[in-house]
Each structure stands twice: as structure tokens, then as C-alpha cells.
Amino acid sequence: MASDSGDRNPTLKKCLAVLREARNDSEQFAALLLVTKAVRAGEVDAKTRRQIFDAIGFTFPNRLLTSRQPPVGCPEHTFRALGLTLLACFCTDPELAGHSQILNKIPTFNDILVSPCSPDSTSMIDDVYQCLSAVMATARGPRELVTKGTVSALCQAYMNCSYGSDRALTLLLGLLAIAEVKCWQRDTPHLLAVLSKLSDDFLKAEDMTKFELCEVLPRFIPLSPPLAQDSQGSECLRKLYKGLANILGSKLGQSQRDPALKLAACLVQACGSEWIPAGSAGSKFLALLVNLACVEVRLTLEEPDPLEVEGKKEVVTACYVLIEMGIQECLREEKPLLEEVQKMQLMRIMEEAFGAVIFYLRQVKQEELQDPFIFASVRVLGAWMAEETSSLKQEICELLPFLVHYAKNLFKEGSPAASLPQPELVSTEDSGVPQDALRFLLPGFCHLTAEDRPRDILISEGAPALLSEYFLYQWEVLTSKPGSLTPLTNTEMSLQTACGIFLNLVVTAPDLIRRDKTFLSLMDMLLKSLPLLLPQKDHLVLAANIATLGLMMARILASSAALQGTQSAKEFFGAAICFLSQAHTAQANPGRDGLAAAVSPAYASAWADISELWFLGMQALAGCVPLFPWLPQAVLQARWLEGLSELLARVAPASVDFELIAAFQGLLVELARASKPCRDVILSHHGREWANLYGMAALEQCLSEQ
């Protein structure tokens, strides 16, 4: 067995003995010089390092760092250099690297990095970088480095091109990988300065440095704060665009193209398409970018070799980001970057790429379902299905069983935290599920449930039960914060889209609603949620979805126990009546005398999203009146009839459009037929007169009958 370094080096062994027994500073200092010489020469193993620490602890290095009087004839930083060498030695022990005595030296390390470096102080710089690297590898280290100002110091060291600046950049990359948000929150100006230098170098480089910077730059492009909102950030984006345009406009090998595509995807994640200038050059670049991404996807996935795909997952995921941007830009009508001809060409090219994605997904095995690359592939396909409903219909229908199975698997079992970076074109928060595949599939499913064949497949694969369970889960996520609902989130958008799917099923497959017990559970949840949701601000669109869905389901499930005059049923219908009755008001008629019917101010901003739901809700409520004998009394309690009579009496008839008159009449007729008290209220408020005035013939006839 080999002996340790202390045994191999008698001088070092003797020095350790002197360190333990030293009677004064001069003896200790002399021994220490020999110890540090051995340390620098790399003659110290883990056991000896621990012996050195046991002999002197942190006390002596601390004294050396703070001493201002060097030995006669020595440079002024001699003591500090010795102290740093010892700390660098200790830091090679992970346990010591995370010690508070090391962590509280971080400001000292920072000061040394930003101080002018003389030729004889380079060993100090090396020791500081060794200490900082060791600290960053500990559990507490990154947080301590960020809060104690190391990001700023590293930025300055890199910008000054001082000794060891390449190590400063490496450490910055490591810190940004671990704590990007906190770094940018604390040190935006310094990080922007580094990004500015890197982007300048990227634009000017004419050799392999350009491609090396493609690998480095993504770490310096923050999701927040938005770069485009800052003049310095905008200038960086301009240089990065020009540099990428130069690269991608040239003939490239794969090893050169892949980093460029990943950098472009990173810019899209952070800034959407804002970094691409308007005009001919910008539109050609965007089209080229999406085209290259589609080619890469097809080359990798059309004839997938498992080993080749494994090595290409990261770049293909980046291509998915670029393709998703392509979808959005092809649909963009306001200030489009692309011309119509370019849009048509790109849609065809993207269709071919999605054919390859579908081909790949059809071969996925059960044991591969937790692979983050499968998630990225399903996500981007969801983006295509959400917007493009006519192409690849046959292929998507054939893939639906897999998509439902996959979404169910992830929802039921969760997925591993470790994953590839997922494309995010907008800033989002977690919707509660570790990898929420359903969130990205819901818009496509909403389109597909309006059509017979895909709807039948989704039903046969158990999608309604999965969606109902998902809906219940997301409602819990939305209401999990005490006191109020969270602001508009992915969770709320998912709930709204799920309501759209259920509405399609209610309209096209009412027998399914009657026979599948899933919908009884969903009905029960809707009864309880609307009264909670409606009083909250900023949730009117979701409230409209839930109210309308609940009313339409109530017509089908009228005989269920939950709707037999229970407290929850009465509270739901009370909230639904409140939602429907407060949508319109009388206001000044611009350019004319008198008043006009108008959407209420509280509904105005959301009316484009909820008007169709409101009219459906009015029809559904009218259909519920003959089914629930207690419902007319709820309308009377809300004094809706009085309010509606007053509205119609006050406004100019020409200001009430035909569709609105029909909606009011449909409900009034059912109430007048089902309830004498309702009929009496309508008559006592001049119902015959305004029924005649607005051409409500059916209501007029109903009121005339004895």
C-alpha cells in the first residue's frame, strides 16, 4: 500500500509538526512557507490536507488575509497570497468548501478579482478561482455567491480582460445555469455589459470563435427582464440577429448549424420574434430559420435511428421552438413579418415536418413515455393541432389513442423533474402537473370534438373521464391560494378550453352526458364552483364558460339528485342568473337623444370572448325553466324581470339588435308559461306594450292567453 504524501515528504511531515507546536508567529510562518510550497507543487493528498487543516484551522489563514505588514523584503500581498493558497487547499475538500468560514470570505475573493493584477499576483487569482469554483459546487454556494456580489465581480473581471478572465466566464456560465433569475435580478447592468461584449465578438468573429460563442450566448439571454425593452439589450439583439443571419446564410456542416439553431431558439424563447427586424431581409431570415428547423426535424425523425435521435434531441427540441414561432407568424395578421406567399410555403413545409413528428410518435414504446423529448414532440404537435385543423387529419386521428394514453400517463404518474429545456414562447407558470401534456393538447382536442370521427376516437379512448379529472385537478390548483383566485394563468386557460371541449360533447353527444357517470361528478363540481368564481374580479371569461356549460348540462341531467332543488343547485342557478342578467345596461346614445342598450361596462372588455357563451347560456336557461319548478322563483328573487322591463322601456328599440331581442323573448316566454307570478310581473310592467314594440310576437301571444 502506498504511503500518504506526508510520509513520502519528510520535510512536509516536519513542517506539520512545527505548525502544531509553534511557539510564535515567526516559527509558524517559516513552517507555513514550506507547507504552501508543497501545496502549490501539488504534493498534498486528501489526508495531508486534512492534517494541515487540523494543525492550523481557519484562524491562521484569516490572520494572513487581514495582515497588512509583509515580511521584510517581500511583496506587500505576501501574507494574503499565503492565506489564499491555504484556503484554496482547504476548498478541495467539499466539506470545507461549504464551511461558513469559507463562505464569509466571498467578498474578499470578489475584491481580489476586481483589483488590478500585477505579474506577481497571478497565483492569488488562480487560488481565488479555485475557491470560487469549489464554493459553487456546494449546496449553499451558488446562493451565497449571488447574494455576496460575485456575479458583478466576475462580470468586471471578464470585461477587463484581466488574468483568468476565461475562468470568470466559465464561473458566470455555471452560476447562470443554476440561478439565472436571481443573477439577473441582482446584476442586470453587469450581465448586460457581458452580453454586449459577447454579441459584439459574435458579430465580428470570422473563425470558429463564432460557433463557440453560439454555445456560450444562450446562457446570457434572460427570459426576464425582456432584452427588447432596454436600448443596450436591443443593440445586443441586433448584433445577434446579424451574426446569425451571416451564419445561417452560409453553407454549414451539422456541427456548425446545430449551435446556431439552438441560439436562435433561445432568442425566440426570450423575445418571440421581436429580435427579427421587419422588412424583406427579416422575413427571408425568419422563413429560412423555420425552413432549416423543419428540414432538421424531418432528417432526424422520418427514418429514426435510435442512437442518432438520442444525440439530436436537444437540437430538435430547439427546432420545435422555431417551428412553433413559425406557426404563430403564419397566423399573425397585425404587422406580419411574413408575406402571404411565404406563409403558404412555410405552412406546407411545416406540414411535412409534422408528418415526421407523427411518424416518430407512432413508434414510441411504453418505456419511453417519461422521455422529455417525447413531451417536447407532443407539445409542438399540440401547437399545430390548435391552429391547423384541416391538414394531416387522417394521421392525427390515427395518433389520437397514443396522445390520450400519453397525456393520461403523465397526468396520473407525474414525470421526472430532470428534463430538456421546454420551449416557452410566452412567460408561463407551472400549471400544477410536472409535465402537463394535456395543457398543450386541449386546444386541438377542442377542434377535434366538433367533428364526428375524431370525437368518437377520443370518447372510445376514455378522454372525457381524463378531461373531467384534469378539470377537477386544475380547479383545485386555481383555488389553492387562500383568500382569492390567482390571476389569469395557464391553469385558467386550460379550464376554459376544457369547458369548450365539454360544450362540444354536450351539443354533439348528449347521450354520452346522460350515461357516463363522469359528467355527474363534473356537474356537481360546476354547481359548487360558479358561486365562488363569479364574485371574483378578472375571471369573467371562465365564469361565462362554467355558467353556460353548467346550464347546458343541467338540461340533460335534470333528473339527477344534485339538481333536485338542492342548496348547491339553487346557488348555482342564482349565480348563473346574476351573470346573465347583468350583461346589458342602458347608456347614452352617441349622436342621438335618449338611451341605447349596451353591454355593461364590467362585461365590455371580455365581451368578444363571452358574447357567444352568453347567448348560449340564455337559451340553456330558457330550456331549464320547464324542467325545474323552483327556477322561476329564483328569477323573481333576483328581480331580473323588473330590471329587464325597465331596460326595454327606457332604451330606443332600434338600439336592441334582433339576436338580443330573440334571447330575451326565449327566456320570457318560458317563464310566463311556467309561472303565473312571473307572468303577472311581466304584465304589471307593461309587458304587452314593449313586447309589441320590440316585435316579440311569441311573448305577446303568450301574455294574451288566459
Short mmCIF file of N, CA, C and O in Angstrom, two decimals, residues 25 74 92 173 181-182 189 203 221 245 251 259-260 295 322 364 366 407 462 464 488 621 633 643 656:
data_model
loop_
_atom_site.label_atom_id
_atom_site.label_comp_id
_atom_site.label_asym_id
_atom_site.label_seq_id
_atom_site.Cartn_x
_atom_site.Cartn_y
_atom_site.Cartn_z
N ASP A 25 4.80 33.47 15.95
CA ASP A 25 4.41 33.66 14.56
C ASP A 25 5.55 33.37 13.59
O ASP A 25 5.33 32.82 12.51
N CYS A 74 9.65 41.34 1.24
CA CYS A 74 8.63 40.57 0.48
C CYS A 74 7.59 41.52 -0.10
O CYS A 74 7.35 42.61 0.44
N THR A 92 -10.46 22.18 -1.66
CA THR A 92 -10.52 20.93 -2.44
C THR A 92 -11.24 19.84 -1.66
O THR A 92 -11.57 18.79 -2.21
N LEU A 173 -21.11 31.29 -16.41
CA LEU A 173 -21.98 30.31 -17.08
C LEU A 173 -22.56 29.33 -16.08
O LEU A 173 -23.74 28.98 -16.13
N VAL A 181 -32.43 33.51 -12.78
CA VAL A 181 -33.37 34.58 -12.41
C VAL A 181 -32.76 35.49 -11.35
O VAL A 181 -32.79 36.73 -11.47
N LYS A 182 -32.19 34.89 -10.30
CA LYS A 182 -31.61 35.69 -9.22
C LYS A 182 -30.41 36.51 -9.71
O LYS A 182 -30.22 37.66 -9.29
N PRO A 189 -27.26 45.22 -14.97
CA PRO A 189 -26.34 46.06 -15.75
C PRO A 189 -25.02 45.36 -16.08
O PRO A 189 -24.52 45.46 -17.22
N LEU A 203 -20.62 39.01 -33.61
CA LEU A 203 -20.85 39.64 -34.91
C LEU A 203 -19.54 39.78 -35.69
O LEU A 203 -19.50 39.56 -36.91
N ILE A 221 -28.82 35.03 -22.31
CA ILE A 221 -30.06 35.63 -22.83
C ILE A 221 -31.18 35.33 -21.84
O ILE A 221 -31.65 34.19 -21.75
N ALA A 245 -27.71 35.70 -39.05
CA ALA A 245 -28.04 35.78 -40.48
C ALA A 245 -26.80 35.45 -41.32
O ALA A 245 -26.90 34.77 -42.35
N LYS A 251 -23.04 28.10 -46.25
CA LYS A 251 -23.06 26.63 -46.25
C LYS A 251 -22.40 26.14 -44.97
O LYS A 251 -21.27 26.50 -44.67
N PRO A 259 -25.45 24.54 -33.22
CA PRO A 259 -25.37 25.59 -32.20
C PRO A 259 -26.10 26.87 -32.62
O PRO A 259 -26.69 27.56 -31.78
N ALA A 260 -26.06 27.19 -33.92
CA ALA A 260 -26.75 28.39 -34.41
C ALA A 260 -28.26 28.26 -34.24
O ALA A 260 -28.95 29.21 -33.83
N VAL A 295 -36.43 21.06 -41.87
CA VAL A 295 -35.53 20.09 -42.51
C VAL A 295 -34.84 19.24 -41.46
O VAL A 295 -34.74 18.00 -41.59
N LEU A 322 -38.56 26.94 -32.87
CA LEU A 322 -38.57 27.76 -34.09
C LEU A 322 -39.82 27.47 -34.92
O LEU A 322 -40.42 28.38 -35.49
N VAL A 364 -43.28 5.23 -30.54
CA VAL A 364 -42.81 5.36 -29.15
C VAL A 364 -43.28 4.15 -28.34
O VAL A 364 -44.44 3.74 -28.42
N GLN A 366 -43.80 2.06 -24.58
CA GLN A 366 -44.29 2.38 -23.25
C GLN A 366 -43.17 2.87 -22.32
O GLN A 366 -43.33 3.83 -21.58
N ALA A 407 -51.02 11.45 -22.46
CA ALA A 407 -51.45 12.50 -21.54
C ALA A 407 -51.95 11.91 -20.23
O ALA A 407 -51.67 12.46 -19.14
N GLY A 462 -61.43 7.05 -23.78
CA GLY A 462 -61.60 7.49 -22.39
C GLY A 462 -61.21 8.93 -22.12
O GLY A 462 -60.97 9.32 -20.97
N PRO A 464 -63.06 11.73 -22.17
CA PRO A 464 -63.94 12.52 -21.29
C PRO A 464 -63.64 12.33 -19.81
O PRO A 464 -63.59 13.30 -19.04
N LEU A 488 -54.98 35.48 -14.17
CA LEU A 488 -55.06 34.65 -15.38
C LEU A 488 -53.77 33.86 -15.57
O LEU A 488 -52.69 34.40 -15.60
N LEU A 621 -80.77 28.45 -20.17
CA LEU A 621 -81.59 28.80 -19.01
C LEU A 621 -83.07 28.71 -19.37
O LEU A 621 -83.88 28.18 -18.58
N GLN A 633 -88.98 31.01 -9.39
CA GLN A 633 -88.91 31.74 -8.12
C GLN A 633 -87.53 32.38 -7.95
O GLN A 633 -87.40 33.50 -7.44
N GLY A 643 -85.92 44.48 -13.79
CA GLY A 643 -84.78 45.17 -14.41
C GLY A 643 -84.82 45.12 -15.92
O GLY A 643 -84.54 46.11 -16.60
N VAL A 656 -81.54 47.87 -29.88
CA VAL A 656 -81.51 46.48 -29.42
C VAL A 656 -81.54 45.58 -30.65
O VAL A 656 -82.53 45.54 -31.38
#
